[in-house]
Coordinates of C-alpha atoms in Angstrom, one line a residue:
X16 CA 0.0 0.0 0.0
X17 CA 1.4 3.5 -0.9
X18 CA 2.4 5.6 2.1
X19 CA 3.4 9.3 2.3
X20 CA 6.7 10.6 3.5
X21 CA 7.2 14.3 4.3
X22 CA 9.4 16.6 6.4
X23 CA 8.5 16.0 10.1
X24 CA 6.6 12.8 9.7
X25 CA 8.8 10.8 12.1
X26 CA 8.4 13.6 14.7
X27 CA 4.6 13.7 14.6
X28 CA 3.8 9.9 14.3
X29 CA 3.8 9.7 18.1
X30 CA 3.1 13.3 18.9
X31 CA -0.5 12.6 20.0
X32 CA 0.9 10.4 22.8
X33 CA 3.1 13.3 24.0
X34 CA 0.1 15.7 24.4
X35 CA -0.8 16.1 28.1
X36 CA -4.3 15.4 29.4
X37 CA -5.9 18.7 30.1
X38 CA -9.0 19.6 32.1
X39 CA -12.1 21.3 30.7
X40 CA -13.3 24.4 32.5
X41 CA -16.9 25.5 32.1
X42 CA -17.7 29.2 31.3
X43 CA -21.5 29.5 31.4
X44 CA -21.3 33.2 30.5
X45 CA -21.4 31.9 26.9
X46 CA -23.5 28.8 27.4
X47 CA -27.2 28.7 26.5
X48 CA -30.4 26.8 26.9
X49 CA -30.4 23.4 28.7
X50 CA -27.0 23.1 30.3
X51 CA -27.6 19.4 30.9
X52 CA -28.2 18.6 27.3
X53 CA -24.8 17.0 26.8
X54 CA -23.8 19.4 24.0
X55 CA -20.3 21.0 24.3
X56 CA -18.5 23.9 22.7
X57 CA -14.8 23.8 23.6
X58 CA -12.6 26.7 22.9
X59 CA -8.9 25.8 22.4
X60 CA -6.4 24.0 20.3
X61 CA -8.2 20.9 18.9
X62 CA -5.2 18.7 19.4
X63 CA -5.3 19.3 23.1
X64 CA -9.1 19.3 23.3
X65 CA -9.3 15.9 21.5
X66 CA -6.8 14.5 24.0
X67 CA -8.9 16.0 26.9
X68 CA -12.0 14.2 25.6
X69 CA -10.4 10.7 25.4
X70 CA -11.0 9.7 29.1
X71 CA -14.7 10.6 28.6
X72 CA -15.5 9.8 25.0
X73 CA -13.0 7.3 23.6
X74 CA -14.9 4.8 21.4
X75 CA -18.2 6.6 21.9
X76 CA -18.5 9.1 18.9
X77 CA -20.7 7.8 16.2
X78 CA -20.1 10.4 13.6
X79 CA -17.3 12.9 13.0
X80 CA -17.4 15.7 10.5
X81 CA -14.5 18.0 10.0
X82 CA -13.7 20.8 7.6
X83 CA -10.0 21.5 8.1
X84 CA -8.0 24.2 6.3
X85 CA -7.8 23.4 2.6
X86 CA -4.3 24.7 2.5
X87 CA -4.9 26.9 -0.5
X88 CA -2.8 29.7 1.0
X89 CA -5.8 31.9 1.6
X90 CA -7.0 30.8 5.0
X91 CA -4.1 32.3 7.0
X92 CA -3.8 29.2 9.2
X93 CA -0.8 28.8 11.4
X94 CA 1.2 25.7 12.4
X95 CA 1.0 25.8 16.3
X96 CA 2.0 22.3 17.4
X97 CA 4.9 22.4 19.7
X98 CA 6.7 19.3 18.4
X99 CA 10.2 18.7 19.8
X100 CA 11.9 18.5 16.4
X101 CA 14.2 21.2 14.9
X102 CA 12.7 21.0 11.4
X103 CA 9.2 21.7 13.0
X104 CA 10.1 24.2 15.7
X105 CA 11.0 26.8 13.1
X106 CA 7.4 26.6 11.7
X107 CA 5.8 27.7 15.0
X108 CA 3.2 30.5 14.6
X109 CA 4.1 31.1 11.0
X110 CA 1.3 31.7 8.5
X111 CA 1.3 28.9 5.9
X112 CA 2.0 30.5 2.6
X113 CA 0.7 29.9 -0.9
X114 CA 1.9 27.4 -3.5
X115 CA 5.3 28.5 -4.9
X116 CA 5.9 30.8 -2.0
X117 CA 6.1 28.2 0.8
X118 CA 7.9 25.1 -0.2
X119 CA 7.0 23.3 3.0
X120 CA 3.3 24.1 3.0
X121 CA 2.2 20.5 2.3
X122 CA 4.6 19.2 5.0
X123 CA 3.1 21.6 7.5
X124 CA -0.5 20.6 6.6
X125 CA 0.3 16.9 6.9
X126 CA 2.1 17.4 10.2
X127 CA -1.0 19.3 11.5
X128 CA -3.5 16.6 10.3
X129 CA -1.6 13.4 11.3
X130 CA -1.9 13.6 15.2
X131 CA -5.4 14.9 15.0
X132 CA -6.6 12.1 12.9
X133 CA -4.9 9.6 15.3
X134 CA -7.0 11.0 18.2
X135 CA -10.2 11.2 16.1
X136 CA -9.8 7.5 15.3
X137 CA -9.6 6.7 19.0
X138 CA -12.7 8.7 19.7
X139 CA -14.8 6.9 17.1
X140 CA -17.1 4.0 18.1
X141 CA -16.5 0.6 16.5
X142 CA -19.6 1.4 14.3
X143 CA -18.5 5.0 13.8
X144 CA -17.8 7.0 10.6
X145 CA -15.8 10.1 9.8
X146 CA -16.4 12.6 7.0
X147 CA -13.7 15.1 5.9
X148 CA -14.4 18.0 3.6
X149 CA -11.5 18.8 1.3
X150 CA -10.7 20.2 -2.2
X151 CA -8.2 19.5 -4.9
X152 CA -5.2 21.1 -3.1
X153 CA -4.9 18.2 -0.5
X154 CA -7.5 15.6 -1.6
X155 CA -4.9 13.2 -3.0
X156 CA -2.6 13.4 0.0
X157 CA -5.5 13.2 2.5
X158 CA -6.7 10.0 0.8
X159 CA -3.3 8.3 1.2
X160 CA -3.0 9.6 4.8
X161 CA -6.4 8.2 5.7
X162 CA -5.6 4.9 4.2
X163 CA -2.5 4.8 6.4
X164 CA -4.3 5.8 9.6
X165 CA -7.8 4.2 9.2
X166 CA -6.9 1.4 6.8
X167 CA -7.6 1.2 3.1
X168 CA -10.3 -1.5 3.7
X169 CA -12.3 1.1 5.8
X170 CA -12.6 3.6 3.0
X171 CA -16.2 4.0 2.0
X172 CA -16.4 6.6 -0.7
X173 CA -15.4 10.0 -1.9
X174 CA -18.6 12.1 -1.9
X175 CA -18.7 14.6 -4.7
X176 CA -20.3 17.9 -3.8
X177 CA -21.3 20.3 -6.6
X178 CA -20.9 23.5 -4.7
X179 CA -21.7 26.0 -7.6
X180 CA -23.0 26.0 -11.1
X181 CA -20.1 27.8 -12.8
X182 CA -16.9 29.8 -12.3
X183 CA -16.1 32.9 -14.4
X184 CA -12.5 33.0 -13.1
X185 CA -11.7 29.5 -14.3
X186 CA -8.5 28.8 -16.3
X187 CA -9.8 26.5 -19.1
X188 CA -12.1 24.2 -17.0
X189 CA -14.3 25.5 -14.2
X190 CA -13.9 23.7 -10.9
X191 CA -17.4 23.5 -9.4
X192 CA -17.0 20.6 -7.0
X193 CA -15.4 19.7 -3.7
X194 CA -15.1 16.4 -1.9
X195 CA -16.1 14.7 1.4
X196 CA -13.9 11.7 2.1
X197 CA -15.7 9.0 4.1
X198 CA -14.1 6.3 6.2
X199 CA -15.5 3.9 8.9
X200 CA -13.8 2.8 12.0
X201 CA -14.3 -0.9 11.1
X202 CA -15.9 -2.0 7.8
X203 CA -17.2 -5.2 9.5
X204 CA -19.8 -3.0 11.2
X205 CA -20.8 -1.1 8.0
X206 CA -24.3 -2.6 7.9
X207 CA -24.9 -0.8 11.3
X208 CA -23.4 2.5 10.2
X209 CA -25.4 4.0 7.3
X210 CA -29.0 4.8 6.9
X211 CA -31.0 4.0 3.8
X212 CA -32.6 6.6 1.4
X213 CA -36.3 5.9 1.4
X214 CA -37.0 8.7 -1.0
X215 CA -34.7 7.6 -3.8
X216 CA -36.0 4.0 -3.9
X217 CA -37.3 3.1 -7.4
X218 CA -41.1 2.7 -7.0
X219 CA -42.0 2.9 -10.7
X220 CA -41.3 -0.8 -11.3
X221 CA -44.0 -1.8 -8.8
X222 CA -46.7 -1.8 -11.5
X223 CA -49.0 -4.7 -10.7
X224 CA -51.7 -5.4 -8.2
X225 CA -53.4 -8.5 -7.0
X226 CA -55.8 -9.6 -4.3
X227 CA -53.1 -9.1 -1.7
X228 CA -52.6 -5.4 -2.5
X229 CA -54.0 -4.1 0.9
X230 CA -51.4 -6.1 2.9
X231 CA -48.5 -6.6 0.4
X232 CA -48.8 -3.5 -1.8
X233 CA -48.0 -3.5 -5.5
X234 CA -45.4 -5.8 -7.1
X235 CA -43.1 -6.5 -10.0
X236 CA -41.9 -9.9 -11.3
X237 CA -38.6 -11.6 -11.9
X238 CA -37.8 -14.8 -13.7
X239 CA -37.5 -17.7 -11.2
X240 CA -34.9 -19.5 -13.3
X241 CA -31.3 -18.6 -13.9
X242 CA -28.3 -19.9 -15.7
X243 CA -24.5 -19.5 -15.7
X244 CA -24.1 -20.0 -11.9
X245 CA -23.2 -23.0 -9.8
X246 CA -25.4 -25.9 -10.9
X247 CA -27.3 -28.3 -8.5
X248 CA -29.6 -31.1 -9.4
X249 CA -31.7 -30.2 -6.3
X250 CA -32.7 -26.9 -8.0
X251 CA -33.5 -28.6 -11.3
X252 CA -37.0 -30.0 -10.8
X253 CA -40.4 -29.7 -12.4
X254 CA -43.2 -27.3 -11.4
X255 CA -46.8 -27.9 -12.1
X256 CA -47.9 -25.1 -14.4
X257 CA -51.0 -24.1 -16.5
X258 CA -52.4 -26.5 -19.0
X259 CA -51.3 -29.4 -16.9
X260 CA -47.7 -28.9 -18.1
X261 CA -44.6 -29.6 -16.0
X262 CA -42.2 -26.7 -16.3
X263 CA -38.4 -26.9 -15.8
X264 CA -35.8 -24.1 -15.8
X265 CA -35.0 -22.4 -19.1
X266 CA -38.4 -23.2 -20.5
X267 CA -37.7 -27.0 -20.7
X268 CA -40.5 -29.6 -20.4
X269 CA -38.2 -32.3 -19.0
X270 CA -35.1 -32.7 -16.8
X271 CA -31.8 -31.8 -18.5
X272 CA -28.5 -30.5 -17.3
X273 CA -28.1 -27.4 -19.4
X274 CA -26.7 -25.3 -16.5
X275 CA -30.1 -23.7 -15.7
X276 CA -31.7 -24.0 -12.3
X277 CA -34.4 -22.4 -10.1
X278 CA -33.5 -19.7 -7.7
X279 CA -35.6 -21.2 -4.9
X280 CA -35.6 -24.7 -3.4
X281 CA -38.4 -27.2 -4.0
X282 CA -39.8 -26.5 -0.5
X283 CA -39.7 -22.7 -1.0
X284 CA -41.5 -23.1 -4.4
X285 CA -44.2 -25.2 -2.9
X286 CA -44.7 -22.6 -0.2
X287 CA -44.7 -19.8 -2.8
X288 CA -47.3 -21.5 -4.9
X289 CA -49.5 -22.0 -1.9
X290 CA -49.2 -18.4 -0.8
X291 CA -49.4 -16.8 -4.3
X292 CA -45.8 -15.6 -4.6
X293 CA -45.4 -17.3 -8.0
X294 CA -47.0 -16.2 -11.3
X295 CA -47.0 -18.0 -14.6
X296 CA -46.7 -15.7 -17.7
X297 CA -47.1 -16.7 -21.3
X298 CA -43.8 -16.6 -23.2
X299 CA -43.2 -17.3 -26.9
X300 CA -39.5 -17.8 -26.2
X301 CA -40.1 -20.8 -23.8
X302 CA -40.6 -24.3 -25.2
X303 CA -43.5 -24.9 -22.9
X304 CA -45.0 -21.5 -23.7
X305 CA -44.8 -20.4 -20.1
X306 CA -42.4 -18.4 -18.0
X307 CA -42.2 -19.0 -14.2
X308 CA -41.9 -15.8 -12.3
X309 CA -41.9 -14.8 -8.7
X310 CA -43.5 -11.6 -7.2
X311 CA -41.5 -8.9 -5.5
X312 CA -44.0 -7.0 -3.3
X313 CA -43.3 -3.5 -2.0
X314 CA -44.4 -4.1 1.6
X315 CA -43.2 -7.6 2.3
X316 CA -40.2 -9.8 1.4
X317 CA -40.4 -13.1 -0.4
X318 CA -41.1 -14.8 3.0
X319 CA -44.2 -12.6 3.4
X320 CA -42.5 -10.6 6.3
X321 CA -43.0 -6.8 6.5
X322 CA -40.1 -4.8 5.0
X323 CA -39.3 -1.1 4.3
X324 CA -37.8 -0.8 0.8
X325 CA -34.9 1.6 0.6
X326 CA -31.8 2.4 -1.5
X327 CA -28.2 3.3 -0.5
X328 CA -27.4 6.9 -0.2
X329 CA -25.5 8.2 -3.2
X330 CA -22.1 9.8 -3.3
X331 CA -23.2 12.8 -5.4
X332 CA -24.7 16.0 -3.9
X333 CA -25.9 18.5 -6.5
X334 CA -28.8 20.3 -4.8
X335 CA -26.9 22.2 -2.1
X336 CA -24.9 25.3 -3.2
X337 CA -22.1 26.9 -1.3
X338 CA -23.9 30.3 -1.7
X339 CA -26.4 29.0 0.9
X340 CA -23.8 29.1 3.6
X341 CA -23.6 32.9 3.5
X342 CA -27.4 33.0 3.5
X343 CA -27.4 30.8 6.6
X344 CA -25.1 33.2 8.5
X345 CA -26.7 36.4 7.3
X346 CA -30.2 35.1 8.3
X347 CA -29.0 34.8 11.9
X348 CA -26.6 37.8 12.3
X349 CA -28.0 40.2 9.7
X350 CA -24.7 40.1 7.8
X351 CA -22.1 37.6 6.6
X352 CA -19.6 37.7 9.5
X353 CA -17.8 34.4 8.8
X354 CA -15.9 33.1 5.7
X355 CA -15.5 29.5 4.6
X356 CA -18.5 28.0 6.4
X357 CA -20.4 25.1 4.9
X358 CA -24.2 25.3 4.2
X359 CA -26.1 23.6 6.9
X360 CA -28.1 21.6 4.4
X361 CA -24.8 19.9 3.4
X362 CA -24.0 19.0 7.0
X363 CA -27.5 17.8 7.6
X364 CA -27.3 15.6 4.5
X365 CA -24.1 14.1 5.7
X366 CA -25.4 13.5 9.2
X367 CA -28.5 11.8 7.8
X368 CA -26.2 9.4 5.9
X369 CA -25.5 7.9 9.2
X370 CA -27.8 5.5 11.0
X371 CA -27.7 7.6 14.1
X372 CA -29.7 6.6 17.1
X373 CA -31.6 9.1 19.2
X374 CA -28.7 9.6 21.6
X375 CA -25.6 9.3 19.3
X376 CA -22.7 11.7 19.6
X377 CA -21.5 13.9 16.7
X378 CA -18.1 15.6 16.8
X379 CA -16.7 18.5 14.8
X380 CA -13.1 19.5 15.8
X381 CA -12.8 22.4 13.3
X382 CA -16.2 23.9 14.1
X383 CA -15.8 27.4 12.8
X384 CA -19.1 29.2 12.9
X385 CA -21.0 26.2 14.4
X386 CA -22.8 24.9 11.4
X387 CA -22.6 21.3 12.6
X388 CA -24.1 22.3 16.0
X389 CA -27.1 24.0 14.3
X390 CA -27.5 21.1 12.0
X391 CA -27.8 18.6 14.8
X392 CA -30.3 20.8 16.6
X393 CA -32.4 21.1 13.5
X394 CA -32.4 17.4 12.8
X395 CA -33.4 16.7 16.5
X396 CA -36.3 19.2 16.0
X397 CA -37.4 17.5 12.9
X398 CA -37.5 13.9 14.2
X399 CA -37.7 14.5 18.0
X400 CA -34.3 13.0 18.4
X401 CA -31.7 13.6 21.1
X402 CA -28.4 13.6 19.2
X403 CA -25.6 15.4 21.0
X404 CA -22.8 17.4 19.5
X405 CA -19.2 18.3 20.6
X406 CA -17.7 21.3 18.8
X407 CA -14.1 22.5 19.1
X408 CA -13.0 26.0 17.9
X409 CA -9.5 27.3 18.2
X410 CA -10.0 31.1 18.0
X411 CA -11.4 32.6 21.2
X412 CA -13.1 35.5 19.4
X413 CA -14.8 33.3 17.0
X414 CA -15.8 30.7 19.6
X415 CA -17.5 33.4 21.8
X416 CA -18.9 35.9 19.3
X417 CA -19.7 33.6 16.3
X418 CA -20.0 30.0 17.3
X419 CA -21.6 30.4 20.7
X420 CA -23.7 33.3 19.7
X421 CA -25.0 31.4 16.6
X422 CA -26.0 28.4 18.8
X423 CA -27.6 30.7 21.4
X424 CA -29.7 32.4 18.8
X425 CA -31.0 29.3 17.1
X426 CA -31.7 27.6 20.4
X427 CA -33.6 30.6 21.9
X428 CA -35.0 32.1 18.7
X429 CA -34.0 35.4 17.0
X430 CA -35.4 38.1 14.8
X431 CA -34.7 38.5 11.1
X432 CA -35.0 41.9 9.3
X433 CA -37.0 41.5 6.2
X434 CA -36.5 43.6 3.0
X435 CA -39.3 46.0 3.9
X436 CA -37.6 46.7 7.2
X437 CA -39.9 44.8 9.5
X438 CA -38.7 42.2 11.9
X439 CA -39.8 38.5 11.7
X440 CA -39.5 36.2 14.7
X441 CA -37.7 32.9 14.1
X442 CA -38.8 30.2 16.6
X443 CA -36.0 28.7 18.7
X444 CA -35.0 25.0 18.2
X445 CA -34.6 24.3 21.9
X446 CA -31.9 22.3 23.4
X447 CA -28.7 23.8 24.8
X448 CA -24.9 23.6 25.2
X449 CA -22.2 24.3 27.6
X450 CA -19.2 26.5 26.7
X451 CA -15.9 25.4 28.1
X452 CA -12.2 26.1 27.5
X453 CA -9.1 24.1 28.0
X454 CA -7.7 24.5 31.5
X455 CA -4.4 23.4 32.9
X456 CA -3.0 19.9 32.4
X457 CA -4.1 17.2 34.9
X458 CA -0.5 16.9 36.0
X459 CA 2.0 19.8 36.7
X460 CA 5.5 20.0 35.2
X461 CA 6.9 17.8 37.9
X462 CA 4.4 15.0 37.2
X463 CA 2.3 15.7 40.4
X464 CA -1.5 15.8 40.3
X465 CA -2.3 19.5 39.9
X466 CA -3.9 21.2 42.9
X467 CA -7.6 21.4 42.6
X468 CA -8.1 18.2 40.6
X469 CA -11.3 16.5 41.8
X470 CA -11.7 12.8 42.6
X471 CA -14.0 12.4 39.6
X472 CA -11.5 14.0 37.2
X473 CA -8.7 11.8 38.3
X474 CA -10.9 8.7 38.4
X475 CA -11.9 9.2 34.8
X476 CA -8.3 9.6 33.8
X477 CA -7.0 6.6 35.7
X478 CA -9.8 4.2 34.5
X479 CA -9.1 5.3 30.8
X480 CA -5.3 5.1 31.1
X481 CA -5.5 1.7 32.6
X482 CA -8.2 0.1 30.4
X483 CA -8.2 2.2 27.2
X484 CA -12.0 2.7 27.5
X485 CA -13.9 5.5 29.3
X486 CA -16.0 5.1 32.4
X487 CA -19.8 4.9 31.8
X488 CA -21.4 8.3 31.5
X489 CA -23.6 7.7 34.6
X490 CA -20.7 6.4 36.8
X491 CA -21.6 7.4 40.4
X492 CA -18.0 7.6 41.7
X493 CA -19.0 8.0 45.4
X494 CA -16.7 5.2 46.7
X495 CA -13.1 4.3 46.0
X496 CA -14.2 1.5 43.6
X497 CA -14.3 3.4 40.4
X498 CA -15.0 0.6 37.9
X499 CA -14.4 -3.0 36.8
X500 CA -12.9 -4.1 33.5
X501 CA -12.0 -7.6 32.2
X502 CA -12.1 -9.3 35.6
X503 CA -10.2 -6.5 37.4
X504 CA -11.5 -3.9 39.8
X505 CA -9.9 -0.4 39.9
X506 CA -9.8 1.6 43.2
X507 CA -8.7 5.2 43.8
X508 CA -7.7 6.6 47.2
X509 CA -7.7 10.4 46.6
X510 CA -9.1 13.6 48.1
X511 CA -10.3 11.7 51.2
X512 CA -12.9 9.7 49.4
X513 CA -13.4 7.6 52.6
X514 CA -14.0 10.8 54.6
X515 CA -10.4 11.0 56.0
X516 CA -8.4 13.8 54.5
X517 CA -5.5 13.7 56.9
X518 CA -2.0 13.3 55.4
X519 CA -1.7 9.7 56.6
X520 CA -5.5 9.0 56.3
X521 CA -7.8 7.7 53.7
X522 CA -5.4 8.3 50.7
X523 CA -3.0 5.7 52.2
X524 CA -3.6 2.0 51.8
X525 CA -3.6 0.5 55.4
X526 CA -5.4 -2.6 56.8
X527 CA -8.1 -0.3 58.1
X528 CA -8.6 1.3 54.8
X529 CA -8.6 -2.0 52.9
X530 CA -11.3 -3.3 55.2
X531 CA -13.4 -0.3 54.4
X532 CA -13.2 -0.7 50.6
X533 CA -16.1 -2.1 48.6
X534 CA -15.5 -5.9 48.3
X535 CA -14.5 -7.5 45.1
X536 CA -13.5 -11.2 44.7
X537 CA -10.8 -11.0 42.1
X538 CA -7.8 -9.0 41.0
X539 CA -7.7 -5.4 42.3
X540 CA -5.6 -2.4 41.2
X541 CA -5.5 0.2 44.0
X542 CA -4.1 3.7 43.4
X543 CA -3.1 5.7 46.5
X544 CA -0.5 8.0 48.0
X545 CA 1.3 5.3 49.9
X546 CA 1.0 1.6 50.9
X547 CA 1.3 0.3 54.5
X548 CA 0.3 -3.4 53.8
X549 CA 2.8 -6.2 53.5
X550 CA 3.7 -7.8 50.2
X551 CA 2.3 -11.1 51.4
X552 CA -1.1 -9.7 52.2
X553 CA -1.2 -7.8 48.9
X554 CA -0.5 -11.1 47.1
X555 CA -3.2 -12.9 49.2
X556 CA -5.8 -10.2 48.4
X557 CA -4.8 -10.1 44.7
X558 CA -3.9 -6.5 45.0
X559 CA -1.6 -4.5 42.7
X560 CA -0.8 -1.2 44.4
X561 CA 0.1 1.8 42.3
X562 CA 1.5 5.0 43.8
X563 CA 0.0 8.4 43.0
X564 CA 1.4 10.2 41.1
X565 CA 4.5 8.3 39.9
X566 CA 2.5 5.2 38.6
X567 CA -0.3 7.1 36.8
X568 CA 0.1 7.3 33.1
X569 CA 0.3 11.0 32.2
X570 CA 0.1 10.9 28.4

């Protein structure tokens, strides 16, 4: 399989592991609506924000949509990852230049994308899917990069989006399309990932009706015989037809091995004849004068069980124009205050590609103006769903004054100024979100647990770092037993969880503390400040003691 090499690749391949775990700090000045909705808007570097989300959301995100910088040289994006490599350090905080002006522009873009894609993959659920908007500047490199990180077998399609109808500034041929690359976490779960398109299913062929129309709907017919496939004598038998004739495959009136067989077994044919799923049609091309057909009903399958007919979604979007994105923003703010946003109808279409349950999580780590958040709220309003979103925006000014403000207005409702100068009230979508920003790392520069860290915060981190999976969302965490995983129980002695906050008290594993712990018959991992129990008893009790902070994984 082809792979990419670029300046700085070796330095960034493991960079996501070096990023410290940071805390999220709520700032409800910019939150809106129902603060317990589960929706988040995080302001900060998305590399650090994604790492901060891992202990809580690893393996839980159903759908990721991102719209990263296209690297055209017009976005004024900067390379800000503090990678400890000389060839990369000199890039810090520099605006990435245009083609021909900046000979390392593609290297910088790949170095920026690589660690973020690594973390996004960890956040995806096993039946999750990621969509990435891109254009011609980096589409080819992104495809190879995604093949390397997500696996070529997990590539689904390259969605073609016709964003405009023409371009007057084109050189020779007008470029009117962009792309949305689509990959799944694991193709083995693909039948659980995507929804079906009920509207695009071809209903025209269901032209016939019979006495079962009320329960089975209309139908069309297919020939019951077939040739050219694997032959079997058991599928080459006679069927009692009209005119007292015995009908064999390929229009024969007797048994012969000419490679033709019935599609159904003898038992299935007998059932189908009894239940009116077979139809005999006159045919001049058949020796017997009759073709044996089976009925395909709209409302039931060929076992007479109810079914909803649908077709796969298509990888071509032609009915959503990019000009709509400016209209989306202007309708909310009265003016177009944000460049490069995508139209919400495009994002809604992409989200609706996914078989997303009522409570699934949708992540956008390049959220910009917040189109993904509004799209999720609108879809929830339309089908009474409870999908949740997590948005990440780097720029503080944009996060507060554009993203958060947009979400606030569509949640609570807002007024639009019409052409005649009157104001029209737009009803709110409901829902809510919490605004938060990246706080200090969980551990200080010396590796100690930072002052102010709560029991819950450290518990989530320890459980994830030990198991690779997050605690359940409704974990109570009111005792030292923080969770169980693969036959082991994890305990945390921290912040006086047992009620004793003295230096040598509840954070130290003593015989008294051990007796007070919730019981578990099996292997136990106990984190604490110190241990006062003998090695023999630890072995007898199947305890592995890990000292805080030195034995906590910090990255």
